[in-house]
Amino acid sequence: MPSFFPFYYLTIEAGCLLASIVFLRRESISAWGLQRWYLSLMVLTELAGTWWISTQGSKNQWIYNLYLPCIPVFLGLLLYRIINTLVPTHRNWLYGSWLCCGTAFVVETWLKDGIAVYHYQTRLLVNSLISLACLYYFVMQFRVPGYRNLKRDPGFCWVLGAACFYFGHIILVQASAIIAEADETIFGLTLHTALYSIILTSLYGLWTFAFYLQRPAPH
Amino acid sequence: MDICLLLATTGPTLGVKFLVPFLLLTISFPVLIAFFAIREHGHRKEREDELEKERSAAKIAQLTTALVASQAEAERIGRNLHDSVVHHLSVIRGQLALLAEYPDAFEPSMAKEMEDQVRKVLTDVRNQSHSYTGHTLENFGLLEAIKKETEDMRQSFGKDIVLTIGDFHDHYLSRSQAEHLYYMFMEGAHNALKHSGAAQITVCLDTNGNEIQLAITDNGCGFTFGEPSGVGLKNILYRSIVSEGSYHVHTKPGQGTILHIKLPKYAKTRHTGRTTGRSGANLPGAE
């Protein structure tokens, strides 16, 4: 069962990548179009990480550390664009968040003598910034006047998926000690694995739906 | 109480019962916010739909009013043409028929009489054309248009029409209000001239606070006033509604008639106590 889950994660990630390639093929170099590159990078990282640990037998955290800076860059760009369509937002917020994440990454690399050990603090900062941006977007949906069909809005669905995963990931990481102490299983899965699977499925499920909504209209 | 202690004392089963729902609830916090956002936008859509329905209903009512007013106007044009032009042309036709039958009976005075009749027809048609197309109103303003129309009516109907102008300037009304008031004046004055049998008709145009008031009074036969059934009164009713004004008819059989029309002053000139110094040649801009 435990070996099933890397396969499950890879499958849903690959499914989401396929959806982005199919539905966003006309987006070129826009923030939406870059999602195809981000998801490709993520799938490659997962494949590399799985390959490394199964063939080399040693820790693969350095691979995920190399992938870590890509998260605020790609996701930050699209989040900024989605929020900007709702309420004018200064680019300095985006640049500032990149600066914070970059600084945290460098400091943690220096403190941990390299990238062999996973940079949990940087990851926590990235998760927090993304969650705050998503929360800001939701608040603006209440404050900005006018009606929008949110159920068919690609930006809303994408932000909801990101909020579910990154907020949920913060909770899971902070509660990991308690979850480990509980040492319980749900349908044969450890509690952590089950909850992580739920938030990961909601992320890629909502992102796939968002890409579908963002597809070019038929002529 | 420490959650770990709780788990240790209560056992793993109870820990799962509390922990899993708590974690699921916490993780689903974004979903809850999204749910309320979708519901809020649903309410906004309902409100926008209701507003749109009200706007559509108001638009339909306004279009209906305009249509009825146009129909009433067309009927009045037909009536006036019949009353004036047809009469003169009938006289000319009679004279020409006589000449055709008795050519020896021709005298120069008959030619002069026919020429006078034709001139009257031309004058009538030209005057009515100007009044129906708002030519005078467009070029000279409401005040001058009313003065000119009054003079034309005196000459056409041979009645004593007294025009009294109080505190009124063309810029007190917007272009569309002036147009409506002009046609209401035409309708009221023509009704008094044709139906009242009055020897004297008084037209009074004045300002009372933020209202423009037009009163047409005659000392004729009066009538029993109920719901407006005649074309002319319907026209006045609808124009008063469209221009956000009102009208009242005070009449009794044998006691003459007072038609009282009120329109709100053009918003930009309210409470200013100042005039813009415009001449009557140009009407204020459209509202």
Coordinates of C-alpha atoms in Angstrom, one line a residue:
Chain A
M1 CA 0.0 0.0 0.0
P2 CA 2.7 2.6 0.9
S3 CA 4.3 2.0 -2.5
F4 CA 1.0 2.7 -4.2
F5 CA 1.0 6.4 -3.2
P6 CA 3.9 7.7 -5.2
F7 CA 2.2 6.2 -8.2
Y8 CA -1.1 7.8 -7.2
Y9 CA 0.5 11.2 -6.7
L10 CA 2.3 10.9 -10.0
T11 CA -0.9 9.8 -11.8
I12 CA -3.0 12.8 -10.7
E13 CA -0.1 15.2 -11.3
A14 CA 0.3 13.8 -14.8
G15 CA -3.4 14.0 -15.4
C16 CA -3.4 17.7 -14.4
L17 CA -0.4 18.3 -16.7
L18 CA -2.2 16.6 -19.5
A19 CA -5.2 18.8 -18.9
S20 CA -3.0 21.9 -18.9
I21 CA -1.4 20.9 -22.2
V22 CA -4.8 20.2 -23.8
F23 CA -6.8 23.2 -22.5
L24 CA -4.1 25.8 -22.3
R25 CA -2.4 25.1 -25.6
R26 CA -3.3 28.6 -26.9
E27 CA -2.1 30.5 -23.9
S28 CA 1.5 30.8 -25.1
I29 CA 3.7 32.7 -22.6
S30 CA 0.9 34.1 -20.4
A31 CA 0.7 33.3 -16.6
W32 CA -1.8 30.6 -17.5
G33 CA 0.4 29.2 -20.2
L34 CA 3.3 28.9 -17.7
Q35 CA 1.3 26.5 -15.7
R36 CA 2.1 23.8 -18.3
W37 CA 5.9 24.4 -17.6
Y38 CA 5.3 24.4 -13.9
L39 CA 3.4 21.1 -13.9
S40 CA 6.0 19.6 -16.3
L41 CA 8.7 20.6 -13.9
M42 CA 6.8 19.1 -10.9
V43 CA 6.1 15.8 -12.6
L44 CA 9.8 15.6 -13.6
T45 CA 10.8 16.4 -10.0
E46 CA 8.5 13.6 -8.7
L47 CA 9.9 11.2 -11.2
A48 CA 13.4 12.1 -10.4
G49 CA 12.8 11.9 -6.7
T50 CA 11.2 8.5 -7.0
W51 CA 13.9 7.3 -9.3
W52 CA 16.7 8.5 -7.0
I53 CA 15.4 6.9 -3.9
S54 CA 14.7 3.6 -5.5
T55 CA 18.0 3.4 -7.4
Q56 CA 20.5 5.2 -5.2
G57 CA 18.9 4.4 -1.9
S58 CA 19.9 7.7 -0.4
K59 CA 17.9 10.8 0.5
N60 CA 16.2 12.7 -2.4
Q61 CA 15.4 15.8 -0.5
W62 CA 17.9 17.9 -2.5
I63 CA 15.8 17.3 -5.6
Y64 CA 12.8 18.8 -3.9
N65 CA 14.9 21.7 -2.6
L66 CA 15.9 22.5 -6.1
Y67 CA 12.3 22.5 -7.2
L68 CA 11.2 24.6 -4.2
P69 CA 12.0 28.1 -5.7
C70 CA 9.8 27.3 -8.7
I71 CA 6.7 27.3 -6.6
P72 CA 6.6 31.0 -5.6
V73 CA 7.7 32.0 -9.1
F74 CA 5.1 30.2 -11.2
L75 CA 2.2 30.2 -8.7
G76 CA 3.0 33.7 -7.6
L77 CA 2.7 35.0 -11.2
L78 CA -0.7 33.4 -11.8
L79 CA -2.0 34.4 -8.4
Y80 CA -0.9 38.0 -9.0
R81 CA -2.7 38.0 -12.4
I82 CA -5.9 36.5 -11.0
I83 CA -6.0 39.0 -8.1
N84 CA -5.1 41.9 -10.4
T85 CA -8.1 41.2 -12.7
L86 CA -10.3 41.6 -9.6
V87 CA -8.6 44.5 -7.9
P88 CA -5.6 46.6 -9.2
T89 CA -2.6 45.3 -7.3
H90 CA 0.9 46.8 -7.3
R91 CA 3.6 44.5 -8.7
N92 CA 5.8 45.3 -5.7
W93 CA 3.8 42.8 -3.6
L94 CA 4.8 40.0 -6.1
Y95 CA 8.5 41.1 -6.1
G96 CA 8.5 41.4 -2.4
S97 CA 7.2 37.9 -1.8
W98 CA 9.8 36.6 -4.2
L99 CA 12.5 38.4 -2.3
C100 CA 11.3 37.0 1.0
C101 CA 11.2 33.4 -0.4
G102 CA 14.6 33.8 -2.0
T103 CA 16.1 35.2 1.1
A104 CA 14.6 32.4 3.3
F105 CA 15.9 29.8 0.9
V106 CA 19.4 31.2 0.9
V107 CA 19.5 31.6 4.7
E108 CA 18.2 28.1 5.3
T109 CA 20.7 26.7 2.8
W110 CA 23.5 28.5 4.6
L111 CA 22.2 27.4 8.1
K112 CA 21.8 23.7 7.0
D113 CA 25.1 23.6 5.1
G114 CA 23.7 23.0 1.7
I115 CA 20.5 21.6 0.1
A116 CA 20.7 18.0 1.3
V117 CA 18.2 18.5 4.1
Y118 CA 14.7 19.7 3.0
H119 CA 14.1 23.4 3.7
Y120 CA 11.0 23.1 5.8
Q121 CA 11.0 26.7 7.0
T122 CA 11.2 28.0 3.4
R123 CA 8.4 25.7 2.5
L124 CA 6.3 26.9 5.4
L125 CA 7.0 30.6 4.3
V126 CA 6.0 29.8 0.7
N127 CA 2.8 28.0 1.9
S128 CA 1.9 30.8 4.2
L129 CA 2.4 33.5 1.5
I130 CA 0.3 31.6 -1.0
S131 CA -2.4 30.9 1.6
L132 CA -2.5 34.6 2.5
A133 CA -2.8 35.7 -1.1
C134 CA -5.6 33.2 -1.6
L135 CA -7.4 34.5 1.5
Y136 CA -7.0 38.1 0.2
Y137 CA -8.5 37.0 -3.1
F138 CA -11.6 35.5 -1.3
V139 CA -12.0 38.7 0.8
M140 CA -11.9 40.8 -2.3
Q141 CA -14.6 38.7 -3.9
F142 CA -16.9 39.9 -1.1
R143 CA -15.8 43.5 -1.3
V144 CA -15.6 44.2 -5.0
P145 CA -19.1 45.0 -6.3
G146 CA -20.8 43.3 -9.2
Y147 CA -21.8 39.8 -10.0
R148 CA -19.4 37.1 -11.2
N149 CA -20.3 33.5 -11.9
L150 CA -17.8 32.0 -9.6
K151 CA -18.7 28.4 -10.3
R152 CA -17.5 28.9 -13.9
D153 CA -14.7 31.3 -13.1
P154 CA -11.3 29.7 -13.9
G155 CA -9.4 32.0 -11.6
F156 CA -11.7 31.3 -8.6
C157 CA -11.4 27.5 -9.1
W158 CA -7.6 27.7 -9.4
V159 CA -7.3 29.8 -6.3
L160 CA -9.7 27.5 -4.3
G161 CA -7.5 24.5 -5.3
A162 CA -4.3 26.3 -4.3
A163 CA -5.9 27.5 -1.0
C164 CA -7.2 24.0 -0.1
F165 CA -3.7 22.4 -0.7
Y166 CA -1.4 25.1 0.7
F167 CA -3.5 25.9 3.8
G168 CA -4.1 22.2 4.4
H169 CA -0.4 21.5 4.0
I170 CA 0.4 24.1 6.7
I171 CA -2.1 22.4 9.1
L172 CA -0.8 18.9 8.3
V173 CA 2.9 19.9 8.8
Q174 CA 2.1 21.8 12.1
A175 CA 0.0 18.9 13.3
S176 CA 2.3 16.1 12.1
A177 CA 3.6 15.4 15.6
I178 CA 0.0 15.0 16.9
I179 CA -1.0 12.9 13.9
A180 CA 2.1 10.6 14.4
E181 CA 1.2 10.3 18.1
A182 CA -2.3 9.2 17.2
D183 CA -0.9 6.4 15.0
E184 CA -4.2 5.8 13.4
T185 CA -5.3 4.5 10.0
I186 CA -8.2 5.2 7.8
F187 CA -9.1 2.6 5.2
G188 CA -5.7 1.1 5.7
L189 CA -3.9 4.4 5.2
T190 CA -2.0 6.4 7.8
L191 CA -3.9 9.5 8.9
H192 CA -1.2 11.7 7.4
T193 CA -1.3 9.9 4.1
A194 CA -5.1 10.0 3.9
L195 CA -5.3 13.7 4.7
Y196 CA -2.5 14.6 2.3
S197 CA -4.2 12.6 -0.5
I198 CA -7.4 14.5 0.1
I199 CA -5.8 17.9 -0.2
L200 CA -3.6 16.9 -3.1
T201 CA -6.7 15.5 -5.0
S202 CA -8.6 18.7 -4.3
L203 CA -5.7 20.7 -5.6
Y204 CA -5.3 18.9 -8.9
G205 CA -9.0 18.3 -9.4
L206 CA -9.8 22.0 -9.0
W207 CA -6.8 23.0 -11.2
T208 CA -7.9 20.6 -13.9
F209 CA -11.4 22.1 -13.8
A210 CA -9.9 25.6 -13.9
F211 CA -7.8 24.7 -17.0
Y212 CA -11.0 23.3 -18.6
L213 CA -12.8 26.6 -17.9
Q214 CA -9.9 28.6 -19.2
R215 CA -9.8 26.7 -22.5
P216 CA -10.3 28.8 -25.7
A217 CA -14.0 29.2 -26.7
P218 CA -15.0 27.3 -29.8
H219 CA -15.3 29.5 -32.9
Chain B
M1 CA -6.2 20.1 28.0
D2 CA -3.2 18.8 26.0
I3 CA -4.4 16.9 23.0
C4 CA -1.7 14.3 23.4
L5 CA -2.7 13.7 27.0
L6 CA -6.3 13.4 25.9
L7 CA -5.3 10.8 23.3
A8 CA -3.2 8.9 25.9
T9 CA -6.0 8.7 28.4
T10 CA -8.9 8.2 26.1
G11 CA -7.4 5.8 23.8
P12 CA -6.8 5.8 20.0
T13 CA -10.4 5.3 19.0
L14 CA -11.5 8.5 20.6
G15 CA -8.5 10.3 19.3
V16 CA -9.5 9.5 15.7
K17 CA -13.1 10.5 16.4
F18 CA -11.9 14.0 17.5
L19 CA -8.8 14.5 15.5
V20 CA -9.9 13.6 12.1
P21 CA -13.0 15.7 12.1
F22 CA -11.0 18.6 13.6
L23 CA -8.4 18.3 10.9
L24 CA -10.9 18.0 8.1
L25 CA -12.8 21.0 9.3
T26 CA -9.7 23.1 9.6
I27 CA -8.5 22.0 6.1
S28 CA -11.8 22.7 4.6
F29 CA -11.7 26.3 5.8
P30 CA -11.0 27.7 2.3
V31 CA -13.9 25.6 1.0
L32 CA -16.2 27.3 3.5
I33 CA -15.1 30.7 2.5
A34 CA -15.5 29.8 -1.2
F35 CA -19.1 28.5 -0.4
F36 CA -20.0 31.9 1.2
A37 CA -18.5 33.8 -1.7
I38 CA -20.5 31.8 -4.2
R39 CA -23.7 32.4 -2.2
E40 CA -23.0 36.1 -1.9
H41 CA -22.6 36.4 -5.7
G42 CA -25.8 34.4 -6.2
H43 CA -27.6 37.0 -4.1
R44 CA -26.0 39.8 -6.2
K45 CA -27.2 38.1 -9.4
E46 CA -30.8 38.0 -8.0
R47 CA -30.6 41.7 -7.1
E48 CA -29.2 42.6 -10.5
D49 CA -31.9 40.6 -12.3
E50 CA -34.6 42.4 -10.3
L51 CA -33.1 45.8 -11.1
E52 CA -32.9 44.8 -14.8
K53 CA -36.6 43.8 -14.8
E54 CA -37.5 47.1 -13.2
R55 CA -35.5 49.0 -15.8
S56 CA -37.0 47.1 -18.6
A57 CA -40.5 47.7 -17.3
A58 CA -39.8 51.4 -17.0
K59 CA -38.4 51.5 -20.5
I60 CA -41.4 49.7 -21.9
A61 CA -43.8 52.1 -20.1
Q62 CA -41.9 55.0 -21.5
L63 CA -41.9 53.6 -25.0
T64 CA -45.6 52.9 -24.8
T65 CA -46.2 56.5 -23.6
A66 CA -44.2 57.9 -26.5
L67 CA -46.1 55.7 -28.9
V68 CA -49.5 56.8 -27.6
A69 CA -48.4 60.4 -27.7
S70 CA -47.2 60.0 -31.3
Q71 CA -50.5 58.5 -32.3
A72 CA -52.4 61.3 -30.6
E73 CA -50.2 63.8 -32.4
A74 CA -50.8 62.2 -35.8
E75 CA -54.6 62.3 -35.2
R76 CA -54.4 65.9 -34.2
I77 CA -52.5 66.7 -37.4
G78 CA -55.1 64.9 -39.5
R79 CA -57.9 66.8 -37.7
N80 CA -56.3 70.2 -38.1
L81 CA -55.5 69.6 -41.8
H82 CA -59.1 68.5 -42.4
D83 CA -60.5 71.5 -40.5
S84 CA -58.4 74.1 -42.3
V85 CA -56.9 73.0 -45.6
V86 CA -59.8 70.9 -46.8
H87 CA -62.3 73.7 -46.1
H88 CA -60.3 76.2 -48.2
L89 CA -59.7 73.7 -51.0
S90 CA -63.4 72.8 -51.1
V91 CA -64.2 76.5 -51.6
I92 CA -61.7 76.8 -54.5
R93 CA -63.0 73.6 -56.1
G94 CA -66.6 74.9 -55.9
Q95 CA -65.6 78.1 -57.6
L96 CA -63.6 76.3 -60.3
A97 CA -66.5 74.0 -60.9
L98 CA -68.8 77.0 -61.4
L99 CA -66.4 78.5 -63.9
A100 CA -66.1 75.3 -65.8
E101 CA -69.9 75.2 -66.2
Y102 CA -70.4 78.9 -66.8
P103 CA -67.2 80.2 -68.3
D104 CA -68.9 83.5 -69.2
A105 CA -69.6 84.2 -65.6
F106 CA -65.8 84.7 -64.9
E107 CA -64.9 88.0 -63.2
P108 CA -61.5 89.3 -62.0
S109 CA -62.8 89.5 -58.5
M110 CA -63.4 85.7 -58.5
A111 CA -59.7 85.2 -59.5
K112 CA -58.7 87.4 -56.6
E113 CA -60.9 85.5 -54.2
M114 CA -59.4 82.2 -55.4
E115 CA -55.9 83.5 -55.0
D116 CA -56.8 84.6 -51.5
Q117 CA -58.1 81.1 -50.7
V118 CA -54.9 79.5 -52.1
R119 CA -52.7 81.9 -50.1
K120 CA -54.6 80.9 -46.9
V121 CA -54.1 77.3 -47.7
L122 CA -50.4 77.8 -48.2
T123 CA -50.1 79.8 -45.0
D124 CA -52.1 77.2 -43.1
V125 CA -50.0 74.4 -44.4
R126 CA -46.7 76.3 -43.7
N127 CA -47.7 77.3 -40.2
Q128 CA -48.9 73.8 -39.3
S129 CA -45.8 72.3 -40.8
H130 CA -43.7 74.6 -38.6
S131 CA -45.7 73.8 -35.5
Y132 CA -45.7 70.0 -36.1
T133 CA -42.0 69.8 -36.8
G134 CA -41.2 72.1 -34.0
H135 CA -39.4 74.4 -36.4
T136 CA -40.2 77.6 -34.4
L137 CA -39.4 75.9 -31.2
E138 CA -36.1 74.6 -32.5
N139 CA -35.0 78.0 -33.9
F140 CA -36.5 80.5 -31.5
G141 CA -37.1 78.8 -28.2
L142 CA -40.2 77.9 -26.2
L143 CA -41.2 81.5 -25.3
E144 CA -41.0 82.8 -28.8
A145 CA -42.7 79.7 -30.2
I146 CA -45.7 80.1 -27.8
K147 CA -45.9 83.8 -28.7
K148 CA -45.9 83.1 -32.4
E149 CA -48.4 80.2 -32.1
T150 CA -50.8 82.4 -30.1
E151 CA -50.6 85.1 -32.8
D152 CA -51.3 82.5 -35.5
M153 CA -54.3 81.2 -33.6
R154 CA -55.7 84.7 -33.1
Q155 CA -55.5 85.2 -36.9
S156 CA -56.8 81.8 -37.8
F157 CA -59.6 81.5 -35.4
G158 CA -60.3 85.2 -34.9
K159 CA -60.6 84.7 -31.1
D160 CA -59.4 86.9 -28.3
I161 CA -56.4 85.1 -26.9
V162 CA -54.5 86.8 -24.1
L163 CA -51.0 85.6 -23.4
T164 CA -49.4 86.5 -20.0
I165 CA -45.8 85.7 -19.3
G166 CA -44.5 85.8 -15.8
D167 CA -41.1 84.7 -14.5
F168 CA -40.1 82.3 -17.3
H169 CA -37.0 81.9 -19.4
D170 CA -36.2 79.2 -21.9
H171 CA -33.3 77.7 -19.8
Y172 CA -35.8 76.9 -17.0
L173 CA -36.6 73.8 -18.9
S174 CA -34.5 71.2 -20.7
R175 CA -34.9 70.7 -24.4
S176 CA -37.2 67.7 -24.1
Q177 CA -39.3 69.3 -21.3
A178 CA -39.7 72.4 -23.5
E179 CA -40.8 70.2 -26.4
H180 CA -43.4 68.5 -24.3
L181 CA -44.7 71.7 -22.8
Y182 CA -45.0 73.2 -26.3
Y183 CA -47.1 70.4 -27.6
M184 CA -49.2 70.3 -24.4
F185 CA -49.9 74.1 -24.9
M186 CA -50.8 73.4 -28.6
E187 CA -53.2 70.7 -27.6
G188 CA -54.8 72.6 -24.8
A189 CA -55.1 75.8 -26.8
H190 CA -56.6 74.0 -29.8
N191 CA -59.1 72.2 -27.6
A192 CA -60.2 75.5 -26.1
L193 CA -60.5 77.2 -29.5
K194 CA -62.4 74.4 -31.2
H195 CA -64.6 72.9 -28.5
S196 CA -65.3 75.5 -25.8
G197 CA -67.1 78.1 -27.9
A198 CA -65.3 80.7 -25.6
A199 CA -65.1 84.3 -26.6
Q200 CA -61.8 84.8 -24.7
I201 CA -59.0 82.4 -23.9
T202 CA -56.1 83.2 -21.5
V203 CA -52.7 81.6 -21.6
C204 CA -50.5 82.1 -18.6
L205 CA -46.9 80.9 -18.3
D206 CA -45.1 81.5 -15.0
T207 CA -42.7 80.0 -12.4
N208 CA -43.7 79.1 -8.8
G209 CA -40.6 78.0 -6.8
N210 CA -39.2 75.0 -8.6
E211 CA -42.2 74.5 -10.9
I212 CA -43.1 75.9 -14.2
Q213 CA -46.8 76.4 -14.5
L214 CA -48.9 76.8 -17.7
A215 CA -52.6 77.7 -17.3
I216 CA -55.0 77.8 -20.2
T217 CA -58.4 79.3 -19.2
D218 CA -61.5 79.8 -21.3
N219 CA -64.9 81.1 -20.5
G220 CA -66.7 78.6 -22.7
C221 CA -69.2 75.9 -22.2
G222 CA -67.1 73.6 -20.0
F223 CA -67.6 69.9 -19.8
T224 CA -67.9 67.0 -17.4
F225 CA -64.4 65.8 -16.8
G226 CA -63.7 62.2 -16.0
E227 CA -60.9 59.9 -17.1
P228 CA -59.2 61.4 -20.2
S229 CA -61.0 59.9 -23.1
G230 CA -60.3 62.4 -25.9
V231 CA -57.1 62.1 -27.9
G232 CA -56.0 65.6 -26.9
L233 CA -56.3 65.0 -23.1
K234 CA -54.6 61.6 -23.4
N235 CA -51.7 63.3 -25.2
I236 CA -51.4 65.9 -22.4
L237 CA -51.6 63.1 -19.8
Y238 CA -48.8 61.1 -21.3
R239 CA -46.5 64.0 -22.0
S240 CA -47.0 65.3 -18.4
I241 CA -45.9 61.8 -17.1
V242 CA -42.9 61.6 -19.4
S243 CA -41.7 65.0 -18.5
E244 CA -42.2 64.2 -14.7
G245 CA -44.9 66.9 -14.4
S246 CA -48.6 66.9 -13.7
Y247 CA -51.8 68.4 -15.1
H248 CA -55.2 69.3 -13.7
V249 CA -58.5 70.2 -15.4
H250 CA -61.0 72.3 -13.5
T251 CA -64.2 72.4 -15.4
K252 CA -68.0 72.1 -15.1
P253 CA -70.7 72.4 -17.7
G254 CA -71.4 76.1 -18.3
Q255 CA -68.5 77.3 -16.1
G256 CA -65.6 77.4 -18.5
T257 CA -62.4 75.3 -18.2
I258 CA -59.0 75.8 -16.6
L259 CA -56.2 73.5 -17.8
H260 CA -53.3 73.6 -15.4
I261 CA -50.0 72.1 -16.3
K262 CA -46.9 71.9 -14.0
L263 CA -43.4 70.8 -14.8
P264 CA -40.4 70.6 -12.6
K265 CA -37.7 73.2 -13.3
Y266 CA -34.6 71.9 -15.1
A267 CA -32.3 70.6 -12.3
K268 CA -29.4 72.9 -13.2
T269 CA -31.4 76.0 -12.7
R270 CA -33.1 75.1 -9.5
H271 CA -32.5 77.3 -6.4
T272 CA -29.9 79.3 -8.3
G273 CA -31.9 82.5 -8.5
R274 CA -29.7 83.3 -11.5
T275 CA -30.2 83.3 -15.2
T276 CA -27.6 82.2 -17.6
G277 CA -28.1 85.2 -19.7
R278 CA -29.2 83.1 -22.6
S279 CA -31.4 84.6 -25.2
G280 CA -34.6 82.8 -26.3
A281 CA -32.9 81.8 -29.5
N282 CA -31.3 78.7 -28.0
L283 CA -32.8 76.1 -25.8
P284 CA -30.7 74.6 -23.0
G285 CA -29.0 71.3 -23.7
A286 CA -30.9 68.1 -23.8
E287 CA -31.3 66.3 -20.5

